[in-house]
Short mmCIF file of C-alpha atoms and ligand atoms in Angstrom, two decimals:
data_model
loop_
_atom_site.label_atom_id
_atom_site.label_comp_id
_atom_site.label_asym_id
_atom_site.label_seq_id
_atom_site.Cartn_x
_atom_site.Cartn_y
_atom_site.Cartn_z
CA UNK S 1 6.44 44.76 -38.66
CA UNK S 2 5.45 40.98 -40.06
CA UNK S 3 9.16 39.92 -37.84
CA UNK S 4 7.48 41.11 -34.95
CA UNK S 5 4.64 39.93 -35.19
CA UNK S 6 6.14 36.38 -35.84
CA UNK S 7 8.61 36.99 -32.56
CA UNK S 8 5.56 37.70 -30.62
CA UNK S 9 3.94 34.73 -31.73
CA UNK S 10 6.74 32.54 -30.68
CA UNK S 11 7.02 34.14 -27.51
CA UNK S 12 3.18 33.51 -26.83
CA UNK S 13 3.69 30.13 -27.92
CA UNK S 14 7.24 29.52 -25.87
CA UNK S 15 5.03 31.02 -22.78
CA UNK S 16 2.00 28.63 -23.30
CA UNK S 17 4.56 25.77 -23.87
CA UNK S 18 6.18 26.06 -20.79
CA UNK S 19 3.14 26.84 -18.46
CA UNK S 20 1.47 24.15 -19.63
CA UNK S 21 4.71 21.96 -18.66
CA UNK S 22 4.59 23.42 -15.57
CA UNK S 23 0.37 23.75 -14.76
CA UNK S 24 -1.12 21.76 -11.81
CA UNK S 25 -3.41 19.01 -12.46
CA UNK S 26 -5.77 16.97 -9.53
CA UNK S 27 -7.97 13.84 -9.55
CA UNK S 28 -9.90 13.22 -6.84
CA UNK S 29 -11.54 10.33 -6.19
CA UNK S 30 -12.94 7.19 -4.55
CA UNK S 31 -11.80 3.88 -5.30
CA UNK S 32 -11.00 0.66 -3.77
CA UNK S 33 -12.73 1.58 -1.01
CA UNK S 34 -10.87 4.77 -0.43
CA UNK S 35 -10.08 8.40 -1.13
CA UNK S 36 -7.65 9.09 -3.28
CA UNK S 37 -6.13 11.84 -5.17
CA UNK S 38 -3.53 12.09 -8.33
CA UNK S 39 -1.47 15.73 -8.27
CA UNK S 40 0.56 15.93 -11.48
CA UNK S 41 2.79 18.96 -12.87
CA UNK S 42 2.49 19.08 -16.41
CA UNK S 43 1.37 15.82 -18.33
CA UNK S 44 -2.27 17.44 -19.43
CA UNK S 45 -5.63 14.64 -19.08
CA UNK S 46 -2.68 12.31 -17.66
CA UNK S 47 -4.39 12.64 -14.30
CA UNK S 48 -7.64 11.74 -15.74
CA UNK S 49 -6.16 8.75 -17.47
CA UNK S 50 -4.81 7.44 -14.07
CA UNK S 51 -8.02 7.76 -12.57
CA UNK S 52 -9.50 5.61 -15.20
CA UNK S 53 -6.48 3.24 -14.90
CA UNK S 54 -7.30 2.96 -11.13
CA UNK S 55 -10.65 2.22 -11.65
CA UNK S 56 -9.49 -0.68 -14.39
CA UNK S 57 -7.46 -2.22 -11.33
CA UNK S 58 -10.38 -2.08 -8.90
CA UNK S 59 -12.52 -3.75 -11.51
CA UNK S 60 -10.05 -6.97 -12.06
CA UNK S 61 -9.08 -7.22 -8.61
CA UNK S 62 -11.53 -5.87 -6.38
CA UNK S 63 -13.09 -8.84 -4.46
CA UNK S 64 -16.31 -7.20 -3.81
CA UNK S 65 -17.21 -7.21 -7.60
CA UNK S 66 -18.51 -10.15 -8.38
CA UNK S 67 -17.34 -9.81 -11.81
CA UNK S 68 -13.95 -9.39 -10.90
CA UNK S 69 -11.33 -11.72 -12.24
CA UNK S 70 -9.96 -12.13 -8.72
CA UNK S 71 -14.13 -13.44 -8.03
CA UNK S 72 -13.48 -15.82 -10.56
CA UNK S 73 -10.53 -17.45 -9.35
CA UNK S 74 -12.59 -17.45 -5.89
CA UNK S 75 -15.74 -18.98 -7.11
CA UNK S 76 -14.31 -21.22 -9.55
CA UNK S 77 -11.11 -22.33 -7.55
CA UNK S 78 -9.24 -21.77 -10.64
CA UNK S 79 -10.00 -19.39 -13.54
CA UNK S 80 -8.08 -17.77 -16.42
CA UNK S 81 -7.16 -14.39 -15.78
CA UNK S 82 -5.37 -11.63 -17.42
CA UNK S 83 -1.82 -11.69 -18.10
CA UNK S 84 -1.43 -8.45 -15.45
CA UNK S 85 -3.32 -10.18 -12.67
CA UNK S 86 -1.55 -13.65 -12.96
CA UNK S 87 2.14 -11.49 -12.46
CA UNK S 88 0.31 -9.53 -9.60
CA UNK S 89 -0.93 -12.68 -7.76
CA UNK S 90 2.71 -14.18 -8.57
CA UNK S 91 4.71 -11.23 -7.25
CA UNK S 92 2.08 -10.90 -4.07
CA UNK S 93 3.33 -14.65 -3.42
CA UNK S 94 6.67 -14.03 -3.55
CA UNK S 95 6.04 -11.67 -0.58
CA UNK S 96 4.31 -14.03 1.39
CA UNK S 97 7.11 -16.35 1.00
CA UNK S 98 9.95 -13.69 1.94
CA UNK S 99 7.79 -12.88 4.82
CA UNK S 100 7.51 -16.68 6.13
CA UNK S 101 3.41 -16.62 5.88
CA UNK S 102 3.10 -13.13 7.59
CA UNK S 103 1.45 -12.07 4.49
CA UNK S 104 -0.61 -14.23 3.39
CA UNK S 105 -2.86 -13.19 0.26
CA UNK S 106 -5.43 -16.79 1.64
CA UNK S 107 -6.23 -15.24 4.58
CA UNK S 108 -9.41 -13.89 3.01
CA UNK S 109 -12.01 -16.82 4.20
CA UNK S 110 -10.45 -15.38 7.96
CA UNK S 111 -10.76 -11.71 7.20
CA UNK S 112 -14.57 -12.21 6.26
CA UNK S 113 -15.32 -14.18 9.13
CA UNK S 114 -14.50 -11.16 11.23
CA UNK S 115 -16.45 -8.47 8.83
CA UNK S 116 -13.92 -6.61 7.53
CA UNK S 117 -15.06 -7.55 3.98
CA UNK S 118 -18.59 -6.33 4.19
CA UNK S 119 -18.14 -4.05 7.21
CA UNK S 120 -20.09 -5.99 9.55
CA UNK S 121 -17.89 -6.54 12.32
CA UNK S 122 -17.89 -9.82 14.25
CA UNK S 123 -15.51 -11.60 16.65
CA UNK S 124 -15.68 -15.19 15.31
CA UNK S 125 -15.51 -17.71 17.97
CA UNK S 126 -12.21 -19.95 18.13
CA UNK S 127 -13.55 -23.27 16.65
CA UNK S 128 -14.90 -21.16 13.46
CA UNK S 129 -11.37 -19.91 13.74
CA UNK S 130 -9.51 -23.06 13.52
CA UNK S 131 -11.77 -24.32 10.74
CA UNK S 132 -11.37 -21.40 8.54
CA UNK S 133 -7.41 -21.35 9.45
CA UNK S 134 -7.38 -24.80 7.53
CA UNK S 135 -7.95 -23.24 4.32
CA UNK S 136 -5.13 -20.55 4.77
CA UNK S 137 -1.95 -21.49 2.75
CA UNK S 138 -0.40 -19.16 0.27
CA UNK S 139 2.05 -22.22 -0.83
CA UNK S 140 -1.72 -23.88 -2.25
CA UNK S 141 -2.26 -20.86 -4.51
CA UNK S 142 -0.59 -21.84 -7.95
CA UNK S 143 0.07 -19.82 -11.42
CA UNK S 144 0.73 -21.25 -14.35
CA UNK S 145 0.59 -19.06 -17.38
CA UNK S 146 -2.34 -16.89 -16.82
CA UNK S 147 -4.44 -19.27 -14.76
CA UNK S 148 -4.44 -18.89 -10.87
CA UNK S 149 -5.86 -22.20 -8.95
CA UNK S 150 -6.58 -22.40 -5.59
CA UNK S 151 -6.63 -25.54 -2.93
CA UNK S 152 -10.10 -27.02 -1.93
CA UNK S 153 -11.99 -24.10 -0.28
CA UNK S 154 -9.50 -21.47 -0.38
CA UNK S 155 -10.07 -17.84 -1.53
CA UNK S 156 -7.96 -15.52 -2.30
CA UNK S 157 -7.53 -10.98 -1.14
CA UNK S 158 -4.91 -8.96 -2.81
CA UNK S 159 -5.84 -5.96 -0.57
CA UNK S 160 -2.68 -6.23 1.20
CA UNK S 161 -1.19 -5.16 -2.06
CA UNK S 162 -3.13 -3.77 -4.33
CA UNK S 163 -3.15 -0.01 -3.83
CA UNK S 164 0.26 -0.64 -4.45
CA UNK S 165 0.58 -1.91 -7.10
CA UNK S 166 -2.05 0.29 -8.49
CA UNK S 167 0.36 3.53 -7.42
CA UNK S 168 3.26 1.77 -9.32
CA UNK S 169 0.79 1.75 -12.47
CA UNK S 170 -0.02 5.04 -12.25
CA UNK S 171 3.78 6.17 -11.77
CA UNK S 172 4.27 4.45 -14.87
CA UNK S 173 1.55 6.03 -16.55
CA UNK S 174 2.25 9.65 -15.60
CA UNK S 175 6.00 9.27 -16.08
CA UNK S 176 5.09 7.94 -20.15
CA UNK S 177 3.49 11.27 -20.34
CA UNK S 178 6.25 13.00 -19.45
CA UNK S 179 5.70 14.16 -16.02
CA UNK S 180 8.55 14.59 -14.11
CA UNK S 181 6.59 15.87 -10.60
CA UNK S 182 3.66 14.31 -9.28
CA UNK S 183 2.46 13.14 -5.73
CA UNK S 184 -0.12 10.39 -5.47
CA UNK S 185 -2.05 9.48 -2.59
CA UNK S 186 -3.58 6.24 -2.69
CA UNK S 187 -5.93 6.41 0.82
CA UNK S 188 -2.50 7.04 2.82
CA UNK S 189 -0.03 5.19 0.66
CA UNK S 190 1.79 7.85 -1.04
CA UNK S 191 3.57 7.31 -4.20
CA UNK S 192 6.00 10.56 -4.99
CA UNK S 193 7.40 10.56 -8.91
CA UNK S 194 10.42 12.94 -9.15
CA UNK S 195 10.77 15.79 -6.46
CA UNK S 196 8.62 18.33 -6.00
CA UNK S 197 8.29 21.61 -8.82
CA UNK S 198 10.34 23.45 -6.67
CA UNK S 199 13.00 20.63 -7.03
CA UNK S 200 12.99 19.67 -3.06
CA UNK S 201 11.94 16.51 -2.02
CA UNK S 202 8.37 15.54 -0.94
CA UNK S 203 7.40 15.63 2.63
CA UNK S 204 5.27 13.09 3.68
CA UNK S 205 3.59 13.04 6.63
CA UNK S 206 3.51 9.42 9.14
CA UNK S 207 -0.34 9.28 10.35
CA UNK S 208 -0.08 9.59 14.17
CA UNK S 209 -1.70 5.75 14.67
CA UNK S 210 -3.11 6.83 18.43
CA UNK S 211 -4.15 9.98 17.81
CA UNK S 212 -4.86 13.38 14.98
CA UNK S 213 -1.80 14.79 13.09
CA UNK S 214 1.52 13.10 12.40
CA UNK S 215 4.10 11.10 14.27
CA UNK S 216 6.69 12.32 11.54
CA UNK S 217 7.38 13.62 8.27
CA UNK S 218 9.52 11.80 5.76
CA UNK S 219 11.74 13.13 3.09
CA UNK S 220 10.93 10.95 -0.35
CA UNK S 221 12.06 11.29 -3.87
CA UNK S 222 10.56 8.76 -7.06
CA UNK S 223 9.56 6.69 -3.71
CA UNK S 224 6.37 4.85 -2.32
CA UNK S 225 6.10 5.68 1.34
CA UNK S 226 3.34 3.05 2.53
CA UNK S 227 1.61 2.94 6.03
CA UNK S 228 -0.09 -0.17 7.35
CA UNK S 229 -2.22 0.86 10.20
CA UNK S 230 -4.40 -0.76 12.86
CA UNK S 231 -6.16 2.12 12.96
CA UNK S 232 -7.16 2.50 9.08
CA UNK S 233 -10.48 -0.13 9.90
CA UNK S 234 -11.29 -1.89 13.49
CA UNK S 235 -14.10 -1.83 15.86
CA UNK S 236 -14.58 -2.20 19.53
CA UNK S 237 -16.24 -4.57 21.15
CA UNK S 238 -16.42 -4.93 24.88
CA UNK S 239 -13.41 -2.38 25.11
CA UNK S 240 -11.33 -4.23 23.02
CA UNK S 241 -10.17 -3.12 19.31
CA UNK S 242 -10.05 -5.53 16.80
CA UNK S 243 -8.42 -4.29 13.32
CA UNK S 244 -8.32 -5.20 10.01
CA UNK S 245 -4.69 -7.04 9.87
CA UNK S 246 -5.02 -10.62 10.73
CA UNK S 247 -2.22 -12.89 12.06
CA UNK S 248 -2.19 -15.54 9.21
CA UNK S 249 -0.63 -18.15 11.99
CA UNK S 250 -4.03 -17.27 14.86
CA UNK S 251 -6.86 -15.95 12.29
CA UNK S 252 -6.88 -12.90 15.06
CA UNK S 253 -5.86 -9.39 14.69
CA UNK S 254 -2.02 -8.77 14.87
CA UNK S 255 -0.84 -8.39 18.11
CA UNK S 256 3.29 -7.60 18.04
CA UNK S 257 3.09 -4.54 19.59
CA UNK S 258 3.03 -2.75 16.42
CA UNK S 259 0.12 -0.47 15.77
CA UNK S 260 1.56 1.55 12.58
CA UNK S 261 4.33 0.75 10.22
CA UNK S 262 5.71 2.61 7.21
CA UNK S 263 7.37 1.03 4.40
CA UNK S 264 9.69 3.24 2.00
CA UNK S 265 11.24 2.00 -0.89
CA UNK S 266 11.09 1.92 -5.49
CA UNK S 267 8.47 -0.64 -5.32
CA UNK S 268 4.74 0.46 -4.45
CA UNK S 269 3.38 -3.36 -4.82
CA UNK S 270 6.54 -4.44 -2.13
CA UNK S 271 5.94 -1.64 0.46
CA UNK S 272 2.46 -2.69 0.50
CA UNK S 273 2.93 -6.32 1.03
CA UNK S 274 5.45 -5.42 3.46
CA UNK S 275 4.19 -2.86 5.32
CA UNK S 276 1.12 -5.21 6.22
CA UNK S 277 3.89 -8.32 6.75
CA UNK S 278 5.86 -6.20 9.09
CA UNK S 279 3.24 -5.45 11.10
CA UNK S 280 2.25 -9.11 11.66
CA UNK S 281 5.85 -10.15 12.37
CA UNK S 282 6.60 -7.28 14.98
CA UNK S 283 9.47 -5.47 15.70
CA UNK S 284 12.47 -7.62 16.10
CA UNK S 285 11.52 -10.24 13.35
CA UNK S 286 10.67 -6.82 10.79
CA UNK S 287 14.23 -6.27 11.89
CA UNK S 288 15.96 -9.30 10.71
CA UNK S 289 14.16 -8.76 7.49
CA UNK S 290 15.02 -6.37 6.72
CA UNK S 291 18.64 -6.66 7.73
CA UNK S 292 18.48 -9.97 5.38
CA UNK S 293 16.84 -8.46 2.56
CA UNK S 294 17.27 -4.49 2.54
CA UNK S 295 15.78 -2.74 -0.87
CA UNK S 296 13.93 -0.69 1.65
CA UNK S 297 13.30 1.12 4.96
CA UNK S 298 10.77 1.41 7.60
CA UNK S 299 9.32 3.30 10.67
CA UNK S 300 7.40 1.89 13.17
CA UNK S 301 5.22 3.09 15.72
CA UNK S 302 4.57 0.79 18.98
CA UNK S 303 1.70 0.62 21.04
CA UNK S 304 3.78 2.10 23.62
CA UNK S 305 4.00 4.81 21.34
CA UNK S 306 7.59 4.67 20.68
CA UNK S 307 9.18 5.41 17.24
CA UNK S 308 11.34 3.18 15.61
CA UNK S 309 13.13 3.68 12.30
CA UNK S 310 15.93 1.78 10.29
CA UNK S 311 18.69 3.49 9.81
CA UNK S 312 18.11 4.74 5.91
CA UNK S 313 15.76 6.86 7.20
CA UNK S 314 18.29 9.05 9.56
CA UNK S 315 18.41 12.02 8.30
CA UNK S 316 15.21 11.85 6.25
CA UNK S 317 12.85 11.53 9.23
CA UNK S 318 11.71 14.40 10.87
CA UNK S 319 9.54 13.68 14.36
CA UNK S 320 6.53 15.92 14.99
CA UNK S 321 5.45 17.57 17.94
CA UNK S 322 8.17 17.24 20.52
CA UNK S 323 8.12 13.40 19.65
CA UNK S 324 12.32 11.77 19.93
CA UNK S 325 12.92 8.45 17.72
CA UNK S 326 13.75 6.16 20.59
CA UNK S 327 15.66 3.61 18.60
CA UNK S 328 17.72 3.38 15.14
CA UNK S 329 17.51 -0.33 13.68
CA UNK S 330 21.19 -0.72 12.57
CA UNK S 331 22.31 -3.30 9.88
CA UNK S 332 25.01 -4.37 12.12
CA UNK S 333 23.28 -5.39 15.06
CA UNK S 334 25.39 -4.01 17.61
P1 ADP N 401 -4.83 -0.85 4.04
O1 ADP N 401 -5.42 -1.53 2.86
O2 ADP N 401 -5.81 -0.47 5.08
O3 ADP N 401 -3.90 0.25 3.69
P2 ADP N 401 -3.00 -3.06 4.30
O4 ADP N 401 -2.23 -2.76 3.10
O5 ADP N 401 -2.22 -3.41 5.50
O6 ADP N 401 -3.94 -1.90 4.76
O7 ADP N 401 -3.96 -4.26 3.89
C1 ADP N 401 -4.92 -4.73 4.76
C2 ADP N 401 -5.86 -5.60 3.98
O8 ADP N 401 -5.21 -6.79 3.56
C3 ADP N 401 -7.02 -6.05 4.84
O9 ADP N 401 -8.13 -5.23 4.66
C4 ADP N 401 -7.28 -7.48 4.35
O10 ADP N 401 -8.11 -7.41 3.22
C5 ADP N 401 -5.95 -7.95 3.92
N1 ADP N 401 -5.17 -8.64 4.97
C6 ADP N 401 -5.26 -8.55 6.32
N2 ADP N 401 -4.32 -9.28 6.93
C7 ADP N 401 -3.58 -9.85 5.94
C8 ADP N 401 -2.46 -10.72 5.92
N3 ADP N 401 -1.85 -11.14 7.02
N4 ADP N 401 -1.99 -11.11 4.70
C9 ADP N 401 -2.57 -10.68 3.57
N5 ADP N 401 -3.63 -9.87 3.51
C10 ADP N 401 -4.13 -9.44 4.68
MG1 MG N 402 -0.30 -3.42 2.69
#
């Protein structure tokens, strides 16, 4: 009787064990100025505690708090930070540099000319321009030990990055917990960790840029799948849209026929500093980086609404309603 009991007990317990590895847990939420949601199998409050982490990152980085420690370095022109934020700023440079200036984490005293900071939208007129282009120069922005100086005037935006690097964190976080599934969705860049409970990989969807829906769906496994968009923030004025991503080179909206481009690879901090780069550089330079670099793929869409893709993603890429992939970047270019 008492043996039974106890083999109930431990069946109960095995039961509990094992449902709780394998229960569903979501944080919603807004945060760096978007909505975002954490979906983690197993790994109890480990959701919550990436929420709070997010909300840590927003709070250093975030260049609409004024108490930020990325407002510091802006109002001060140099300021000690902490140890995270001076390897963040550091890494975010080396992506300028492999992207020859297309990224450009300076470009901030642009970016605010035209509104995008505080949402009121403005086309700046091209003298203000070339002023405010003066102070633009990643090379100027220096880090040594945990202090991050700027040149005269300059300011500094890690929004190019940051959402990122805040999904790598939170990868991190969940996997310590030991979650083996989870899907995170940082305002549209995705981080996956693992595959999905059923054990087939994540399908994420590719925003259709011109329209609702998707363009495509992309296979991902312990991936960040990262879209930079000119239709995330813009506005129109007199017919013409002006977004969010500014040429570092013109202080104007990118214009390389790109209007969407996806970035998958390990590294949520590099897809985001790429996927904004690439769409600066346009199509054929994108290409040549990623021919010289590789460590990750990409799709883009063009304003002419074709859809390109690099050849990792054959086979993982899945068009959407009726759409064809008109071209296959190839590592050998012929
Ligand atoms: P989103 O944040 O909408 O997903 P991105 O990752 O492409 O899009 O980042 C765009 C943000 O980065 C802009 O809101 C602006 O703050 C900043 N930014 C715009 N152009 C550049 C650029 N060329 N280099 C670095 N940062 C940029
Ligand atoms: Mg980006």
């Amino acid at each position: 009787m008492r043996r039974s009991a106890a083999i109930i007990a431990v069946l109960i317990m095995l039961l509990t064990v094992s449902s709780c590895a394998n229960s569903e847990k979501t944080a919603e939420f807004f945060a760096m100025d978007t909505y975002m949601s954490v979906k983690a199998y197993g790994g109890g409050d480990a959701v919550d505690e990436a929420e709070a982490l997010v909300f840590e990152l927003e709070r250093k980085l975030s260049i609409t708090d004024g108490l930020s420690e990325i407002s510091a370095v802006n109002e001060a022109g140099s300021a000690q930070v902490s140890q995270e934020t001076a390897e963040l700023v550091a890494s975010a440079l080396g992506l300028c540099e492999l992207s020859g200036g297309a990224l450009d984490i300076s470009v901030y005293p642009v970016t605010r000319a035209w509104g995008f900071t505080a949402g009121e939208y403005r086309v700046p007129q091209e003298a203000e321009l070339e002023k405010l282009l003066r102070l633009v120069d990643y090379t100027k922005v220096k880090v040594s030990g945990d202090t991050v100086s700027l040149g005269e005037g300059m300011l500094i935006d890690l929004g190019a990055v940051a959402k990122g690097y805040a999904g790598d964190r939170v990868t991190e976080l969940l996997r310590s917990h030991g979650v083996k599934s989870a899907i995170i969705n940082l305002g549209g860049n995705v981080q996956c960790l693992g595959r999905k409970p059923d054990g087939s990989r994540w399908k994420i969807g590719v925003q259709d840029p011109a329209g609702s829906g998707y363009v495509g769906v992309i296979e991902a496994e312990d991936e960040a799948v990262i879209t930079s968009g000119g239709y995330e923030r813009f506005f129109v004025e007199d017919g013409k849209t002006y977004w969010h991503i500014i040429d570092p080179s013109d202080g104007r909206p990118a214009d390389s026929g790109l209007i969407s481009v996806t970035v998958v690879g390990k590294s949520g901090l590099a897809c985001d500093g790429l996927s904004t780069a690439l769409f600066v550089m346009g199509k054929e330079k994108a290409a040549g980086l990623w021919r010289e670099n590789g460590g990750f793929e990409a799709a883009f869409v063009t304003e002419n609404g074709d859809i390109i893709i690099t050849e990792g993603l054959s086979g993982r890429f899945t068009t959407s309603g009726g759409r064809k992939v008109s071209e296959v970047i190839r590592r050998d270019e012929n």
